mmCIF file of C-alpha atoms in Angstrom:
data_model
loop_
_atom_site.group_PDB
_atom_site.id
_atom_site.type_symbol
_atom_site.label_atom_id
_atom_site.label_comp_id
_atom_site.label_asym_id
_atom_site.label_seq_id
_atom_site.Cartn_x
_atom_site.Cartn_y
_atom_site.Cartn_z
ATOM 1 C CA MET P 1 11.039 -199.799 26.080
ATOM 2 C CA CYS P 2 9.560 -196.769 26.031
ATOM 3 C CA HIS P 3 7.382 -197.138 29.148
ATOM 4 C CA LEU P 4 5.433 -193.829 29.143
ATOM 5 C CA LEU P 5 2.638 -194.724 31.382
ATOM 6 C CA SER P 6 1.169 -191.160 31.970
ATOM 7 C CA GLY P 7 -2.592 -190.064 31.333
ATOM 8 C CA SER P 8 -0.856 -187.023 29.704
ATOM 9 C CA LEU P 9 1.256 -188.426 26.798
ATOM 10 C CA SER P 10 1.558 -192.448 25.431
ATOM 11 C CA HIS P 11 2.802 -193.591 22.147
ATOM 12 C CA ASN P 12 0.836 -195.483 19.958
ATOM 13 C CA GLY P 13 3.738 -196.946 17.801
ATOM 14 C CA THR P 14 4.348 -194.104 15.471
ATOM 15 C CA VAL P 15 3.638 -191.020 17.591
ATOM 16 C CA PHE P 16 3.743 -189.700 20.758
ATOM 17 C CA VAL P 17 0.013 -189.034 21.564
ATOM 18 C CA ILE P 18 -1.064 -185.902 24.572
ATOM 19 C CA ALA P 19 -4.404 -186.691 26.067
ATOM 20 C CA PRO P 20 -7.044 -184.692 25.751
ATOM 21 C CA GLY P 21 -7.681 -181.746 28.614
ATOM 22 C CA LYS P 22 -3.465 -182.678 29.369
ATOM 23 C CA ASP P 23 -1.784 -180.020 26.729
ATOM 24 C CA ASN P 24 -0.110 -177.912 29.752
ATOM 25 C CA HIS P 25 -0.007 -181.025 32.353
ATOM 26 C CA PRO P 26 3.464 -182.327 33.284
ATOM 27 C CA MET P 27 4.773 -185.672 31.893
ATOM 28 C CA GLY P 28 4.562 -188.660 34.717
ATOM 29 C CA LEU P 29 5.319 -191.953 34.757
ATOM 30 C CA SER P 30 7.942 -192.114 32.572
ATOM 31 C CA THR P 31 11.234 -194.599 32.546
ATOM 32 C CA TRP P 32 14.823 -192.262 31.897
ATOM 33 C CA HIS P 33 14.455 -194.831 28.791
ATOM 34 C CA GLY P 34 11.004 -193.306 27.539
ATOM 35 C CA ALA P 35 12.050 -189.907 28.158
ATOM 36 C CA ALA P 36 14.807 -190.265 25.845
ATOM 37 C CA LEU P 37 12.862 -191.849 23.397
ATOM 38 C CA TYR P 38 10.977 -188.918 23.565
ATOM 39 C CA CYS P 39 13.576 -186.677 22.870
ATOM 40 C CA ASN P 40 14.357 -188.460 20.148
ATOM 41 C CA TYR P 41 11.260 -188.986 18.634
ATOM 42 C CA LEU P 42 11.016 -184.988 19.618
ATOM 43 C CA SER P 43 13.791 -184.107 18.276
ATOM 44 C CA THR P 44 13.409 -186.084 14.685
ATOM 45 C CA ILE P 45 9.413 -184.493 13.867
ATOM 46 C CA ASN P 46 11.568 -180.937 14.123
ATOM 47 C CA GLY P 47 14.365 -181.872 11.641
ATOM 48 C CA ARG P 48 17.142 -181.937 14.276
ATOM 49 C CA THR P 49 19.590 -184.826 15.722
ATOM 50 C CA PRO P 50 18.330 -187.306 17.418
ATOM 51 C CA PRO P 51 21.045 -187.372 20.541
ATOM 52 C CA TYR P 52 20.062 -190.951 21.972
ATOM 53 C CA ASP P 53 21.519 -194.340 20.471
ATOM 54 C CA GLU P 54 18.507 -196.114 21.276
ATOM 55 C CA THR P 55 20.315 -199.687 21.662
ATOM 56 C CA THR P 56 23.176 -198.062 24.116
ATOM 57 C CA PHE P 57 21.548 -194.675 25.610
ATOM 58 C CA ALA P 58 24.355 -193.143 25.498
ATOM 59 C CA CYS P 59 24.114 -189.610 24.547
ATOM 60 C CA THR P 60 26.120 -187.286 22.479
ATOM 61 C CA PHE P 61 26.034 -183.621 23.242
ATOM 62 C CA GLN P 62 26.672 -182.801 19.534
ATOM 63 C CA GLY P 63 24.258 -181.499 16.791
ATOM 64 C CA TYR P 64 21.076 -179.830 17.358
ATOM 65 C CA GLY P 65 18.203 -181.078 19.182
ATOM 66 C CA PHE P 66 16.238 -181.897 22.248
ATOM 67 C CA ARG P 67 17.303 -184.114 25.620
ATOM 68 C CA LEU P 68 17.675 -184.522 28.882
ATOM 69 C CA PRO P 69 19.198 -181.894 30.423
ATOM 70 C CA THR P 70 22.615 -182.645 32.499
ATOM 71 C CA GLU P 71 22.315 -181.994 36.135
ATOM 72 C CA ALA P 72 24.935 -178.800 36.673
ATOM 73 C CA GLU P 73 22.335 -177.100 33.755
ATOM 74 C CA TRP P 74 19.433 -178.446 35.332
ATOM 75 C CA GLU P 75 20.599 -176.815 38.349
ATOM 76 C CA TYR P 76 21.338 -173.668 37.000
ATOM 77 C CA ALA P 77 18.032 -173.685 35.177
ATOM 78 C CA SER P 78 16.026 -174.315 38.517
ATOM 79 C CA ARG P 79 17.961 -171.359 39.750
ATOM 80 C CA GLY P 80 16.287 -168.843 37.805
ATOM 81 C CA GLY P 81 19.290 -166.272 37.694
ATOM 82 C CA GLU P 82 19.995 -165.666 41.384
ATOM 83 C CA HIS P 83 23.402 -167.555 40.689
ATOM 84 C CA ASN P 84 24.374 -166.558 44.804
ATOM 85 C CA PRO P 85 24.904 -170.304 46.000
ATOM 86 C CA TYR P 86 22.968 -169.550 50.085
ATOM 87 C CA TYR P 87 19.690 -169.649 47.654
ATOM 88 C CA LEU P 88 17.541 -172.696 48.592
ATOM 89 C CA TYR P 89 14.679 -172.506 46.444
ATOM 90 C CA PRO P 90 13.974 -171.258 42.508
ATOM 91 C CA TRP P 91 12.327 -168.496 44.368
ATOM 92 C CA GLY P 92 14.999 -167.804 47.475
ATOM 93 C CA SER P 93 16.076 -168.341 50.508
ATOM 94 C CA ASN P 94 12.830 -168.424 52.021
ATOM 95 C CA SER P 95 10.968 -171.551 53.394
ATOM 96 C CA ALA P 96 8.454 -173.633 51.304
ATOM 97 C CA THR P 97 4.869 -172.627 51.293
ATOM 98 C CA SER P 98 1.874 -174.214 50.147
ATOM 99 C CA ALA P 99 2.366 -171.080 47.493
ATOM 100 C CA ASP P 100 5.729 -171.405 46.100
ATOM 101 C CA ALA P 101 5.190 -174.626 44.859
ATOM 102 C CA ASN P 102 3.190 -178.449 45.141
ATOM 103 C CA TYR P 103 4.742 -180.472 47.008
ATOM 104 C CA ASP P 104 4.528 -183.042 50.710
ATOM 105 C CA LEU P 105 0.576 -183.474 49.583
ATOM 106 C CA ASN P 106 -0.634 -179.760 49.398
ATOM 107 C CA VAL P 107 -3.239 -180.598 46.876
ATOM 108 C CA GLY P 108 -2.391 -184.377 46.464
ATOM 109 C CA THR P 109 -1.752 -184.176 42.458
ATOM 110 C CA ALA P 110 0.349 -183.194 39.602
ATOM 111 C CA VAL P 111 -1.609 -179.733 38.278
ATOM 112 C CA ASP P 112 -0.714 -177.322 35.109
ATOM 113 C CA VAL P 113 2.006 -176.276 34.811
ATOM 114 C CA GLY P 114 1.579 -172.410 35.479
ATOM 115 C CA SER P 115 -0.036 -173.082 38.897
ATOM 116 C CA TYR P 116 2.691 -171.867 40.526
ATOM 117 C CA ALA P 117 4.603 -168.660 39.543
ATOM 118 C CA ALA P 118 7.531 -169.084 37.087
ATOM 119 C CA ASN P 119 11.442 -168.452 38.459
ATOM 120 C CA GLY P 120 14.021 -166.133 37.624
ATOM 121 C CA TYR P 121 14.335 -167.752 34.004
ATOM 122 C CA GLY P 122 10.945 -168.213 33.201
ATOM 123 C CA LEU P 123 10.355 -171.730 33.980
ATOM 124 C CA TYR P 124 7.602 -173.266 36.588
ATOM 125 C CA ASP P 125 8.034 -176.059 38.454
ATOM 126 C CA MET P 126 11.719 -176.316 38.741
ATOM 127 C CA ALA P 127 10.622 -176.912 42.454
ATOM 128 C CA GLY P 128 7.418 -179.836 43.147
ATOM 129 C CA ASN P 129 4.958 -181.010 41.069
ATOM 130 C CA VAL P 130 6.923 -184.212 39.520
ATOM 131 C CA GLU P 131 10.736 -184.938 39.659
ATOM 132 C CA GLU P 132 12.834 -185.069 36.723
ATOM 133 C CA TRP P 133 14.850 -187.323 34.758
ATOM 134 C CA CYS P 134 18.688 -185.520 34.456
ATOM 135 C CA ASN P 135 20.762 -187.096 31.818
ATOM 136 C CA ASP P 136 23.543 -187.620 33.548
ATOM 137 C CA TRP P 137 24.463 -190.893 36.275
ATOM 138 C CA PHE P 138 24.600 -190.693 39.222
ATOM 139 C CA ASP P 139 27.884 -190.651 41.156
ATOM 140 C CA GLY P 140 27.484 -189.031 44.850
ATOM 141 C CA SER P 141 31.297 -188.129 44.845
ATOM 142 C CA TYR P 142 30.880 -186.421 41.791
ATOM 143 C CA TYR P 143 30.784 -182.907 42.506
ATOM 144 C CA SER P 144 34.709 -183.529 44.064
ATOM 145 C CA SER P 145 35.626 -184.003 41.236
ATOM 146 C CA LEU P 146 33.653 -182.567 37.707
ATOM 147 C CA PRO P 147 34.452 -180.245 35.548
ATOM 148 C CA VAL P 148 34.246 -176.716 35.769
ATOM 149 C CA THR P 149 32.936 -175.855 32.804
ATOM 150 C CA ASN P 150 29.620 -177.389 31.495
ATOM 151 C CA PRO P 151 30.532 -180.699 33.108
ATOM 152 C CA VAL P 152 28.050 -183.890 31.513
ATOM 153 C CA GLY P 153 28.199 -186.574 34.072
ATOM 154 C CA PRO P 154 29.440 -189.671 34.781
ATOM 155 C CA GLY P 155 30.389 -192.077 31.891
ATOM 156 C CA GLY P 156 27.989 -194.715 33.597
ATOM 157 C CA GLY P 157 26.074 -196.557 36.912
ATOM 158 C CA GLN P 158 23.583 -197.677 37.997
ATOM 159 C CA TYR P 159 20.730 -195.481 38.857
ATOM 160 C CA ARG P 160 20.492 -191.905 36.957
ATOM 161 C CA VAL P 161 19.772 -188.086 38.392
ATOM 162 C CA VAL P 162 16.291 -186.802 39.543
ATOM 163 C CA ARG P 163 16.241 -183.448 40.650
ATOM 164 C CA GLY P 164 13.405 -181.403 41.561
ATOM 165 C CA GLY P 165 11.392 -182.976 44.487
ATOM 166 C CA GLY P 166 7.629 -183.636 43.942
ATOM 167 C CA TYR P 167 4.182 -183.663 44.687
ATOM 168 C CA SER P 168 4.125 -185.721 47.544
ATOM 169 C CA ASN P 169 8.182 -185.176 48.845
ATOM 170 C CA ALA P 170 8.770 -183.020 51.505
ATOM 171 C CA ALA P 171 9.859 -179.332 51.291
ATOM 172 C CA ILE P 172 13.868 -180.957 51.587
ATOM 173 C CA PHE P 173 13.538 -182.437 48.163
ATOM 174 C CA LEU P 174 12.374 -179.423 46.513
ATOM 175 C CA ARG P 175 16.060 -176.875 46.921
ATOM 176 C CA CYS P 176 17.762 -176.485 43.956
ATOM 177 C CA ALA P 177 20.473 -178.429 45.104
ATOM 178 C CA ASP P 178 18.781 -181.242 45.876
ATOM 179 C CA ARG P 179 19.683 -184.496 44.734
ATOM 180 C CA ASP P 180 17.813 -187.384 44.357
ATOM 181 C CA LEU P 181 18.056 -191.060 42.154
ATOM 182 C CA ASN P 182 16.231 -193.737 40.648
ATOM 183 C CA SER P 183 16.496 -196.941 38.528
ATOM 184 C CA PRO P 184 16.585 -195.962 34.297
ATOM 185 C CA SER P 185 13.773 -198.422 34.005
ATOM 186 C CA GLY P 186 11.942 -196.932 37.417
ATOM 187 C CA VAL P 187 8.227 -196.053 36.986
ATOM 188 C CA ILE P 188 6.974 -193.337 39.588
ATOM 189 C CA VAL P 189 4.257 -191.422 40.005
ATOM 190 C CA THR P 190 5.479 -187.329 40.634
ATOM 191 C CA LEU P 191 8.976 -188.779 38.498
ATOM 192 C CA GLY P 192 8.602 -187.198 34.781
ATOM 193 C CA PHE P 193 11.002 -184.855 32.231
ATOM 194 C CA ARG P 194 11.515 -181.481 31.028
ATOM 195 C CA VAL P 195 14.013 -181.693 27.444
ATOM 196 C CA VAL P 196 16.449 -178.579 26.458
ATOM 197 C CA ALA P 197 17.559 -177.503 22.893
ATOM 198 C CA PHE P 198 20.874 -178.027 22.620
ATOM 199 C CA GLN P 199 23.456 -176.953 19.942
#
């Protein structure tokens, strides 16, 4: 069920293990379910509340632990403190170049986190390197009716939200506002995740 196939991280049935030399490598090749289970594991080993029900995979936003970011949290973090809605990328509105992000096969594989400049919040690779799972189910019309404060996404769906663009994506997928989707059981080498702490 976990499906963490990355050469960076594996699960031996008891614990998650980072491969030698991959301590600073992004997580890729993970299903959404595998990412959620990792969040539960990380929460548990840190004495916090696991956010995901391991049968239904419903997320609780109560307690204190680690989970996948909501789509709104991800976009807010991607903008790096730049609330100008016209900023296209984490670095501003200048067109993407190979100095800004790992995309369009300019390197050909994922690279270590920190190989490109951080955004205004000090976050790396909010554009490029690997796409990232979000907690939300995908709904193409959700933004027309979402709550103004802390939206957590629709209650169900067929696909999960993916953000950020990966190393094989064109520059259009690197935009802070770009929305993509994938089946929660989908496994793609350029698709991984990052976690957020919640309380």
